[in-house]
Coordinates of C-alpha atoms in Angstrom, one line a residue:
M1 CA 98.2 89.9 102.1
P2 CA 101.9 90.0 100.9
R3 CA 103.0 93.1 99.0
F4 CA 104.8 92.9 95.7
Q5 CA 108.6 93.1 96.3
P6 CA 111.0 94.0 93.5
F7 CA 113.0 91.0 92.3
R8 CA 116.6 90.7 91.3
A9 CA 117.4 91.4 87.7
D10 CA 119.5 88.3 87.3
R11 CA 117.6 85.1 86.3
V12 CA 118.0 81.7 87.8
P13 CA 119.0 79.0 85.3
D14 CA 116.6 76.4 84.1
P15 CA 116.5 73.3 86.3
D16 CA 118.2 70.2 85.0
R17 CA 116.3 68.0 82.6
G18 CA 115.0 65.5 85.2
T19 CA 113.9 68.2 87.6
A20 CA 112.3 70.2 84.8
F21 CA 110.1 67.3 83.7
R22 CA 109.3 66.4 87.3
F23 CA 107.9 70.0 87.7
V24 CA 106.0 69.7 84.4
Q25 CA 104.4 66.4 85.3
A26 CA 103.5 67.8 88.7
Y27 CA 101.8 70.7 87.0
F28 CA 99.7 68.5 84.7
D29 CA 98.9 66.0 87.5
H30 CA 98.2 68.3 90.5
S31 CA 97.9 71.9 89.6
Y32 CA 94.2 72.9 89.8
D33 CA 94.4 75.2 86.8
A34 CA 95.4 72.2 84.6
V35 CA 91.7 71.4 84.3
F36 CA 91.3 74.5 82.1
G37 CA 93.6 73.1 79.5
V38 CA 95.6 76.2 78.9
L39 CA 98.5 74.0 77.8
H40 CA 98.4 70.9 75.6
G41 CA 100.5 68.4 77.5
P42 CA 102.1 66.5 74.5
K43 CA 102.9 69.7 72.6
F44 CA 104.4 71.4 75.6
K45 CA 106.5 68.4 76.6
A46 CA 107.8 68.0 73.0
R47 CA 108.8 71.7 72.9
L48 CA 110.6 71.3 76.2
E49 CA 112.4 68.2 74.9
A50 CA 113.6 70.4 72.0
Q51 CA 114.7 73.0 74.5
F52 CA 117.0 70.5 76.2
D53 CA 118.1 68.8 73.0
N54 CA 118.7 72.3 71.5
Q55 CA 117.4 71.0 68.2
E56 CA 118.2 73.1 65.1
G57 CA 115.7 75.9 64.5
F58 CA 114.6 76.1 68.1
Q59 CA 114.1 79.7 69.3
I60 CA 116.1 79.7 72.5
E61 CA 115.7 83.4 73.1
D62 CA 112.0 83.6 72.5
P63 CA 110.8 85.6 75.6
S64 CA 107.2 84.1 75.5
W65 CA 108.5 80.6 75.6
F66 CA 111.0 81.5 78.3
A67 CA 108.2 82.9 80.4
L68 CA 105.9 80.0 79.7
R69 CA 108.2 77.2 80.7
N70 CA 109.4 79.1 83.8
V71 CA 105.9 79.7 85.1
V72 CA 105.1 76.0 84.6
Y73 CA 108.3 75.2 86.6
A74 CA 107.0 77.5 89.3
L75 CA 103.5 76.0 89.4
G76 CA 104.9 72.4 89.4
C77 CA 107.5 73.1 92.0
R78 CA 104.9 74.7 94.3
C79 CA 102.6 71.6 93.9
I80 CA 105.4 69.2 94.8
L81 CA 106.5 71.1 97.8
A82 CA 103.0 71.8 99.0
A83 CA 102.4 68.1 99.2
D84 CA 105.5 67.6 101.3
D85 CA 104.8 67.7 105.0
N86 CA 108.4 68.4 105.7
V87 CA 108.5 71.6 103.7
S88 CA 106.9 74.7 105.3
F89 CA 104.7 77.1 103.4
V90 CA 107.4 79.8 103.5
E91 CA 110.0 77.4 102.1
A92 CA 107.7 76.2 99.3
E93 CA 107.1 79.7 98.2
A94 CA 110.8 80.6 98.4
Q95 CA 111.8 77.7 96.2
A96 CA 109.1 78.2 93.6
K97 CA 109.2 82.0 93.4
P98 CA 112.5 82.4 91.5
Y99 CA 111.0 80.6 88.5
F100 CA 108.0 82.9 88.6
H101 CA 110.3 85.9 88.8
N102 CA 112.1 84.5 85.7
A103 CA 108.7 84.6 83.9
L104 CA 108.0 88.2 85.2
S105 CA 111.4 89.4 83.9
A106 CA 110.2 88.7 80.4
F107 CA 106.9 90.7 80.9
S108 CA 107.8 93.8 79.0
E109 CA 109.2 91.8 76.1
I110 CA 106.0 89.8 75.9
I111 CA 103.8 92.9 76.0
F112 CA 105.8 95.3 73.7
G113 CA 107.5 92.7 71.5
H114 CA 106.1 90.2 69.1
S115 CA 103.3 88.5 70.9
G116 CA 101.5 85.3 69.8
F117 CA 99.6 82.4 71.3
T118 CA 102.5 81.4 73.6
A119 CA 102.6 84.9 75.1
I120 CA 98.9 84.7 76.0
Q121 CA 99.3 81.3 77.5
A122 CA 102.3 82.6 79.6
L123 CA 100.3 85.5 80.9
V124 CA 97.3 83.3 81.8
L125 CA 99.5 80.9 83.8
M126 CA 101.3 83.8 85.5
T127 CA 97.8 85.0 86.6
F128 CA 97.0 81.6 88.0
Y129 CA 100.3 81.5 89.9
A130 CA 99.8 85.1 91.2
E131 CA 96.4 84.0 92.7
G132 CA 98.3 81.8 95.1
L133 CA 97.9 82.5 98.8
G134 CA 101.5 83.5 99.4
N135 CA 101.8 85.9 96.5
A136 CA 101.3 89.6 96.1
A137 CA 98.0 90.5 94.5
I138 CA 99.2 91.2 91.0
E139 CA 96.8 89.0 89.2
F140 CA 94.8 91.9 87.9
P141 CA 97.5 93.5 85.7
L142 CA 98.6 90.1 84.5
C143 CA 95.1 89.1 83.5
S144 CA 94.3 92.5 82.0
N145 CA 97.3 92.2 79.7
A146 CA 96.2 88.7 78.8
V147 CA 92.8 90.0 77.8
Q148 CA 94.3 92.8 75.7
L149 CA 96.6 90.4 73.8
A150 CA 93.8 87.9 73.4
Q151 CA 91.4 90.4 72.0
A152 CA 94.2 91.9 69.8
R153 CA 94.6 88.4 68.4
G154 CA 90.9 88.0 67.9
L155 CA 90.4 85.1 70.3
H156 CA 87.0 86.6 71.3
R157 CA 85.7 86.1 67.8
A158 CA 84.8 82.8 66.1
P159 CA 87.7 81.8 63.7
S160 CA 87.1 82.3 60.0
K161 CA 86.8 79.2 57.9
S162 CA 89.3 80.7 55.6
W163 CA 92.0 80.2 58.3
A164 CA 91.6 76.4 57.8
L165 CA 92.4 75.7 61.4
S166 CA 92.6 72.1 62.5
E167 CA 89.9 70.9 64.9
S168 CA 92.5 70.6 67.7
D169 CA 93.8 74.2 67.1
S170 CA 90.3 75.6 66.9
L171 CA 89.4 73.9 70.2
S172 CA 92.6 75.1 71.9
R173 CA 91.9 78.6 70.7
S174 CA 88.3 78.7 72.0
W175 CA 89.1 77.1 75.3
L176 CA 91.9 79.5 75.9
W177 CA 89.6 82.5 75.3
W178 CA 87.0 81.1 77.8
T179 CA 89.7 80.5 80.4
I180 CA 90.7 84.2 80.1
Y181 CA 87.1 85.2 80.2
C182 CA 86.5 83.3 83.5
L183 CA 89.7 84.6 85.0
E184 CA 88.9 88.2 84.1
K185 CA 85.2 88.2 85.1
Q186 CA 85.9 86.7 88.5
I187 CA 88.9 89.1 89.2
A188 CA 86.6 92.0 88.2
F189 CA 83.8 90.6 90.4
R190 CA 86.1 90.1 93.4
S191 CA 87.9 93.4 93.1
G192 CA 85.0 95.6 92.2
R193 CA 86.8 96.8 89.1
P194 CA 84.9 97.2 85.8
S195 CA 85.4 94.3 83.4
L196 CA 87.6 94.8 80.3
I197 CA 85.5 92.4 78.3
D198 CA 82.3 93.4 76.5
D199 CA 80.0 90.3 76.5
N200 CA 78.1 91.7 73.5
N201 CA 81.3 91.5 71.4
I202 CA 82.0 87.8 71.8
S203 CA 81.3 85.2 69.1
T204 CA 83.7 82.5 70.1
P205 CA 81.6 79.4 70.8
I206 CA 81.9 77.3 74.0
P207 CA 83.2 73.9 72.8
T208 CA 81.8 70.7 74.0
K209 CA 84.9 68.6 73.9
A210 CA 88.6 68.8 74.7
P211 CA 91.5 68.5 72.2
P212 CA 93.0 65.0 72.1
G213 CA 95.6 64.6 74.9
S214 CA 94.4 67.6 76.8
S215 CA 94.2 67.6 80.7
M216 CA 91.1 69.7 80.5
D217 CA 87.9 68.7 82.5
V218 CA 85.1 69.8 80.2
D219 CA 82.3 69.2 82.7
I220 CA 83.8 71.4 85.4
F221 CA 85.1 74.0 83.0
T222 CA 81.7 74.4 81.3
L223 CA 80.0 75.0 84.7
I224 CA 82.6 77.6 85.6
I225 CA 82.0 79.4 82.3
R226 CA 78.3 79.5 83.0
N227 CA 78.9 81.0 86.4
A228 CA 81.3 83.6 85.0
R229 CA 78.7 84.7 82.6
I230 CA 76.2 85.2 85.4
S231 CA 78.7 87.0 87.6
A232 CA 79.2 89.4 84.7
Q233 CA 75.5 90.2 84.9
V234 CA 75.9 90.7 88.7
S235 CA 78.7 93.2 88.1
S236 CA 76.9 95.1 85.5
R237 CA 73.2 94.9 86.7
I238 CA 73.7 94.9 90.5
M239 CA 77.1 96.3 91.4
S240 CA 77.5 99.1 88.8
V241 CA 76.9 102.8 89.4
K242 CA 74.0 102.6 86.9
A243 CA 72.3 100.0 88.9
F244 CA 71.7 102.4 91.7
G245 CA 69.6 104.6 89.4
Q246 CA 66.9 101.8 89.1
S247 CA 63.6 102.1 90.9
S248 CA 62.8 99.7 93.7
T249 CA 60.6 97.7 91.4
Q250 CA 63.3 97.4 88.7
I251 CA 66.0 96.3 91.2
I252 CA 63.7 93.6 92.6
E253 CA 63.0 92.3 89.1
T254 CA 66.7 92.3 88.4
I255 CA 67.5 90.4 91.6
H256 CA 64.8 87.8 90.8
D257 CA 66.1 87.3 87.3
I258 CA 69.7 86.8 88.3
H259 CA 68.7 84.7 91.3
S260 CA 66.7 82.4 89.1
Q261 CA 69.7 81.9 86.8
L262 CA 71.9 81.1 89.8
E263 CA 69.4 78.6 91.1
K264 CA 69.3 76.8 87.8
L265 CA 73.1 76.6 87.6
L266 CA 73.3 75.2 91.2
E267 CA 70.7 72.6 90.4
S268 CA 72.4 71.6 87.2
I269 CA 75.6 70.5 88.9
P270 CA 75.9 66.7 88.6
A271 CA 75.7 64.7 91.8
E272 CA 79.3 63.5 91.5
L273 CA 80.5 67.1 91.3
R274 CA 78.5 68.5 94.2
I275 CA 80.2 69.4 97.4
G276 CA 78.1 68.7 100.4
T277 CA 78.8 69.7 104.0
S278 CA 80.0 66.3 105.1
V279 CA 83.8 65.9 104.7
S280 CA 83.3 62.3 103.5
T281 CA 81.2 63.4 100.6
H282 CA 84.2 64.3 98.4
D283 CA 86.9 62.2 99.8
C284 CA 87.1 60.3 96.5
M285 CA 87.5 63.5 94.5
S286 CA 91.1 64.3 93.5
A287 CA 92.7 67.4 94.8
Q288 CA 93.0 68.7 91.2
R289 CA 89.2 68.5 90.8
Q290 CA 88.4 69.5 94.4
I291 CA 89.7 73.0 94.2
P292 CA 87.8 73.9 90.9
M293 CA 84.7 72.5 92.4
M294 CA 85.1 74.3 95.6
Y295 CA 85.7 77.4 93.5
L296 CA 82.5 76.8 91.6
H297 CA 80.4 76.4 94.7
C298 CA 82.0 79.4 96.4
A299 CA 81.5 81.5 93.3
I300 CA 77.8 80.6 93.0
F301 CA 77.1 81.3 96.7
G302 CA 79.2 84.5 96.4
S303 CA 77.1 85.5 93.4
F304 CA 73.9 84.9 95.5
M305 CA 75.3 87.2 98.2
A306 CA 76.4 89.9 95.7
T307 CA 73.0 89.7 94.0
H308 CA 71.1 90.4 97.2
S309 CA 73.6 92.7 98.8
I310 CA 72.0 95.8 97.3
L311 CA 69.0 95.2 99.6
F312 CA 70.9 93.4 102.4
Y313 CA 73.2 96.2 103.4
P314 CA 71.0 98.8 105.2
W315 CA 73.2 101.7 104.1
I316 CA 72.5 100.7 100.4
S317 CA 68.8 99.7 100.6
A318 CA 68.1 103.1 102.3
R319 CA 68.9 104.7 99.0
F320 CA 65.6 103.5 97.6
G321 CA 63.6 105.3 100.3
T322 CA 60.8 102.8 100.5
D323 CA 60.6 102.2 104.3
T324 CA 56.8 102.2 104.1
D325 CA 56.4 99.7 101.3
P326 CA 55.6 96.3 102.7
S327 CA 56.6 94.3 99.6
F328 CA 60.0 96.0 99.5
Q329 CA 60.5 95.3 103.2
E330 CA 59.6 91.7 102.6
Q331 CA 62.2 91.5 99.9
I332 CA 64.8 93.0 102.2
T333 CA 64.0 90.2 104.7
A334 CA 64.1 87.5 102.1
S335 CA 67.4 88.9 100.6
S336 CA 68.9 89.0 104.1
E337 CA 68.1 85.4 104.7
I338 CA 69.5 84.4 101.3
V339 CA 72.8 86.2 102.0
A340 CA 73.1 84.6 105.4
N341 CA 72.4 81.1 104.1
A342 CA 74.9 81.5 101.3
A343 CA 77.5 82.7 103.8
R344 CA 76.9 79.7 106.0
Q345 CA 77.5 77.3 103.1
I346 CA 80.8 78.9 102.2
I347 CA 82.1 78.7 105.8
L348 CA 81.0 75.1 106.1
M349 CA 83.1 74.3 103.1
L350 CA 86.2 75.4 104.9
R351 CA 86.3 72.1 106.7
K352 CA 87.2 70.5 103.4
L353 CA 90.0 72.9 102.6
T354 CA 93.6 71.8 103.0
T355 CA 95.5 75.1 103.2
D356 CA 99.0 74.9 101.7
A357 CA 101.3 76.8 99.4
A358 CA 99.3 75.7 96.3
V359 CA 96.0 77.0 97.6
P360 CA 94.6 80.1 95.7
A361 CA 94.0 83.2 97.8
W362 CA 90.4 83.5 96.6
L363 CA 89.6 80.1 98.3
A364 CA 91.7 80.7 101.5
F365 CA 91.0 84.4 101.9
Y366 CA 88.5 86.2 99.7
F367 CA 85.4 83.9 99.9
P368 CA 85.8 83.1 103.6
I369 CA 86.1 86.7 104.6
Y370 CA 83.3 87.7 102.3
A371 CA 81.1 85.1 103.9
H372 CA 82.2 86.1 107.4
V373 CA 81.5 89.8 106.9
N374 CA 78.0 89.1 105.6
L375 CA 77.2 86.7 108.5
F376 CA 78.7 89.3 110.9
V377 CA 76.4 92.1 109.5
H378 CA 73.4 89.7 109.6
T379 CA 74.0 88.8 113.2
L380 CA 74.3 92.4 114.3
M381 CA 71.1 93.2 112.4
Y382 CA 69.1 90.2 113.7
P383 CA 70.7 89.3 117.1
T384 CA 67.6 87.5 118.3
A385 CA 67.2 85.3 115.3
P386 CA 66.9 81.5 116.1
N387 CA 70.1 81.0 114.1
A388 CA 72.2 83.7 115.9
I389 CA 73.9 81.3 118.3
G390 CA 74.7 78.8 115.5
D391 CA 76.0 81.7 113.4
L392 CA 78.4 82.7 116.2
A393 CA 79.8 79.1 116.0
L394 CA 80.2 79.5 112.2
M395 CA 82.1 82.8 112.7
D396 CA 84.3 81.0 115.2
I397 CA 85.0 78.3 112.6
C398 CA 86.0 81.1 110.1
A399 CA 88.2 82.8 112.7
G400 CA 89.9 79.5 113.4
H401 CA 90.5 79.1 109.6
F402 CA 92.3 82.5 109.5
G403 CA 94.3 81.5 112.7
H404 CA 95.4 78.4 110.8
V405 CA 96.4 80.5 107.8
E406 CA 98.5 82.8 110.1
H407 CA 100.1 79.7 111.7
I408 CA 101.2 77.9 108.5
T409 CA 102.4 81.1 106.8
G410 CA 104.6 82.0 109.7
S411 CA 102.5 85.1 110.4
E412 CA 103.2 86.5 107.0
I413 CA 99.5 86.5 106.4
A414 CA 97.8 87.6 109.6
F415 CA 94.2 88.9 109.6
H416 CA 92.5 89.3 113.0
F417 CA 89.2 90.8 112.0
P418 CA 87.3 87.5 111.9
R419 CA 88.3 86.8 115.5
E420 CA 87.6 90.3 116.8
S421 CA 84.2 90.5 115.0
A422 CA 83.1 87.1 116.2
A423 CA 83.8 88.2 119.8
L424 CA 81.9 91.4 119.2
C425 CA 78.9 89.6 117.8
A426 CA 78.9 87.2 120.8
K427 CA 78.8 90.2 123.2
V428 CA 76.0 91.8 121.2
V429 CA 73.9 88.6 121.1
K430 CA 74.5 88.0 124.8
A431 CA 73.6 91.6 125.7
V432 CA 70.3 91.4 123.7
K433 CA 69.5 88.0 125.1
N434 CA 69.9 89.2 128.7
T435 CA 67.7 92.3 128.4
D436 CA 64.0 92.7 128.3
R437 CA 64.2 96.1 126.6
V438 CA 64.5 94.6 123.1
N439 CA 61.4 92.6 122.0
L440 CA 61.8 91.3 118.5
T441 CA 59.8 88.7 116.6
T442 CA 61.4 85.7 115.0
V443 CA 62.3 84.7 111.5
P444 CA 62.0 81.2 110.0
A445 CA 64.9 78.8 110.7
T446 CA 67.5 78.4 108.0
P447 CA 70.0 75.6 107.3
Q448 CA 73.3 75.7 109.1
A449 CA 75.3 72.6 109.9
S450 CA 72.6 70.5 108.4
G451 CA 74.3 70.7 105.1
T452 CA 71.3 71.6 103.0
T453 CA 71.4 73.9 100.1
P454 CA 70.3 77.4 101.2
D455 CA 66.7 78.2 100.5
C456 CA 67.2 80.8 97.8
S457 CA 63.6 80.9 96.6
R458 CA 61.8 84.3 96.4
P459 CA 59.1 85.0 98.9
N460 CA 55.6 83.8 97.9
E461 CA 52.4 85.8 98.0
S462 CA 51.9 85.1 101.7
G463 CA 55.5 86.2 102.5
R464 CA 58.2 84.4 104.4
G465 CA 56.8 84.9 107.9
E466 CA 57.0 87.8 110.2
A467 CA 60.1 89.9 109.6
L468 CA 62.7 90.7 112.2
E469 CA 63.2 94.4 112.7
P470 CA 66.9 95.1 112.3
L471 CA 68.7 97.0 115.0
E472 CA 69.4 100.7 114.1
P473 CA 73.0 101.8 114.0
C474 CA 72.6 103.7 117.2
E475 CA 71.4 100.5 119.0
L476 CA 74.4 98.6 117.6
R477 CA 76.7 101.3 118.9
S478 CA 75.2 101.1 122.4
R479 CA 75.7 97.4 122.5
A480 CA 79.1 97.2 121.0
A481 CA 81.9 96.0 123.2
Q482 CA 84.0 98.6 124.9
G483 CA 87.7 98.5 123.9
N484 CA 89.6 98.7 120.6
P485 CA 87.1 98.6 117.7
F486 CA 88.0 97.2 114.3
D487 CA 89.8 99.9 112.3
A488 CA 88.4 99.8 108.8
L489 CA 91.2 102.1 107.7
E490 CA 93.7 99.3 108.1
F491 CA 91.7 96.9 105.9
D492 CA 93.7 96.1 102.8
M493 CA 91.2 97.1 100.1
E494 CA 93.8 96.4 97.4
S495 CA 93.8 92.7 98.3
W496 CA 90.0 92.5 98.9
N497 CA 88.0 95.5 97.8
F498 CA 84.6 94.1 96.8
F499 CA 82.9 97.0 98.5
S500 CA 84.8 99.4 96.3
S501 CA 82.2 98.6 93.6
I502 CA 79.4 99.9 95.9
D503 CA 78.9 103.6 95.3
I504 CA 78.3 105.1 98.8
T505 CA 78.1 108.9 98.5
D506 CA 76.2 112.0 99.5
N507 CA 74.0 111.8 102.6
F508 CA 74.4 108.0 103.0
T509 CA 78.1 108.3 103.8
P510 CA 77.4 109.4 107.4
N511 CA 75.1 106.4 107.9
L512 CA 77.9 104.0 106.8
M513 CA 80.3 105.8 109.1
D514 CA 77.8 105.4 112.0
I515 CA 77.7 101.7 111.4
A516 CA 81.5 101.4 111.1
S517 CA 82.0 103.3 114.3
A518 CA 79.7 101.0 116.1
L519 CA 81.8 98.0 115.1

């Protein structure tokens, strides 16, 4: 991923009036984050009109307003250029970035000066911009400061009646808080960092309607909030250091509880908002709605994977020391299948993705590589599974996606692990298939290209069929392809460090290194 580069101290001037309003309209019409309703269109446009008219009493030097309008210029400019086939990814970023740098130049004044509602809005939109594929991964500090300012202003608490807020202002205040909540919880989830928000200290209600004139999509936003609240549980109850102190019985109960919540959320998505595996199933959905809905589905499947990862990864499940417990081994098998099924669904969604300058990095990079890694591990553990050949094809699809990303970004974003790992898996599966030395039983078939929702149900009393015995690390090493192995030390953990949340210490570290060396 790109690294943050120092920007020039001098600011570029505002665009002319016509260009400025073209950027603003493009933001409200095409930017995916407009569905969160961070900005109220009529109010923002009226204030921008005043900026150009220079009406009496207008605060020209207000740093928060300067940052806000410039980040909107950047987002709108990027949307316009991303839709132009004659403009390359690199050119689109180059033209939009100066406005973002304008906004960043006011960062210290926003944080250390007089900060109000506008400052929080500016930081939130700067976070959305920084999540773009072509940007350095600076969304965490931007979002963290937005959280701190929001909590300092009491946005996490229900407003007092004595404030006499209008309904529109009250709705805008509440929705802005929940936008910040969703942003922060997902950034914490994806990066493995602890959340800055204490869920037990929130009293702001989730509204049921949008302010008049807002661009917000209440249905989509509400579903995303529900997912964010579940992902917060995944982070605290599954991925935290404390979670590793649970007994095997407790961790299974925790997994079942969170799993059940995710299933209910997935089933509650209305038919018109569901994203199937057929490309034609969402052709009528606008691009502005498509990205949030792809995010919702990816986030839910990502939460399924994270929920079961504590038992799926052998170097973690070994911590519980229950190799002789049949029920625990059955849960490991069930969790492995759930992780693999969720990974397949994410990779299948890549066929619907149009990768351009406006696409967020979590959609084009994080979720695809997260799914690919899990399918990679599953294939190495169960190389004789009926779905192994199909999974190789899915890994090739994912490798092709990253090849496309490298092509459109002019090799600025080049990540070859999917291609190399897919080739390694193919060699392992072929080697196992051609030898009589390994004699493994089979597991039930799971959905791949059929487009069905993964079977995420827990095993019944009779179990899920006979379990495949996973290959030991030494067996994986013996079947690994000869040549240059993937160097885990070169993996950019700052850009994607989900595994940093997993505490791997003491005598389990050698086991992890054994597996890494086998790859």
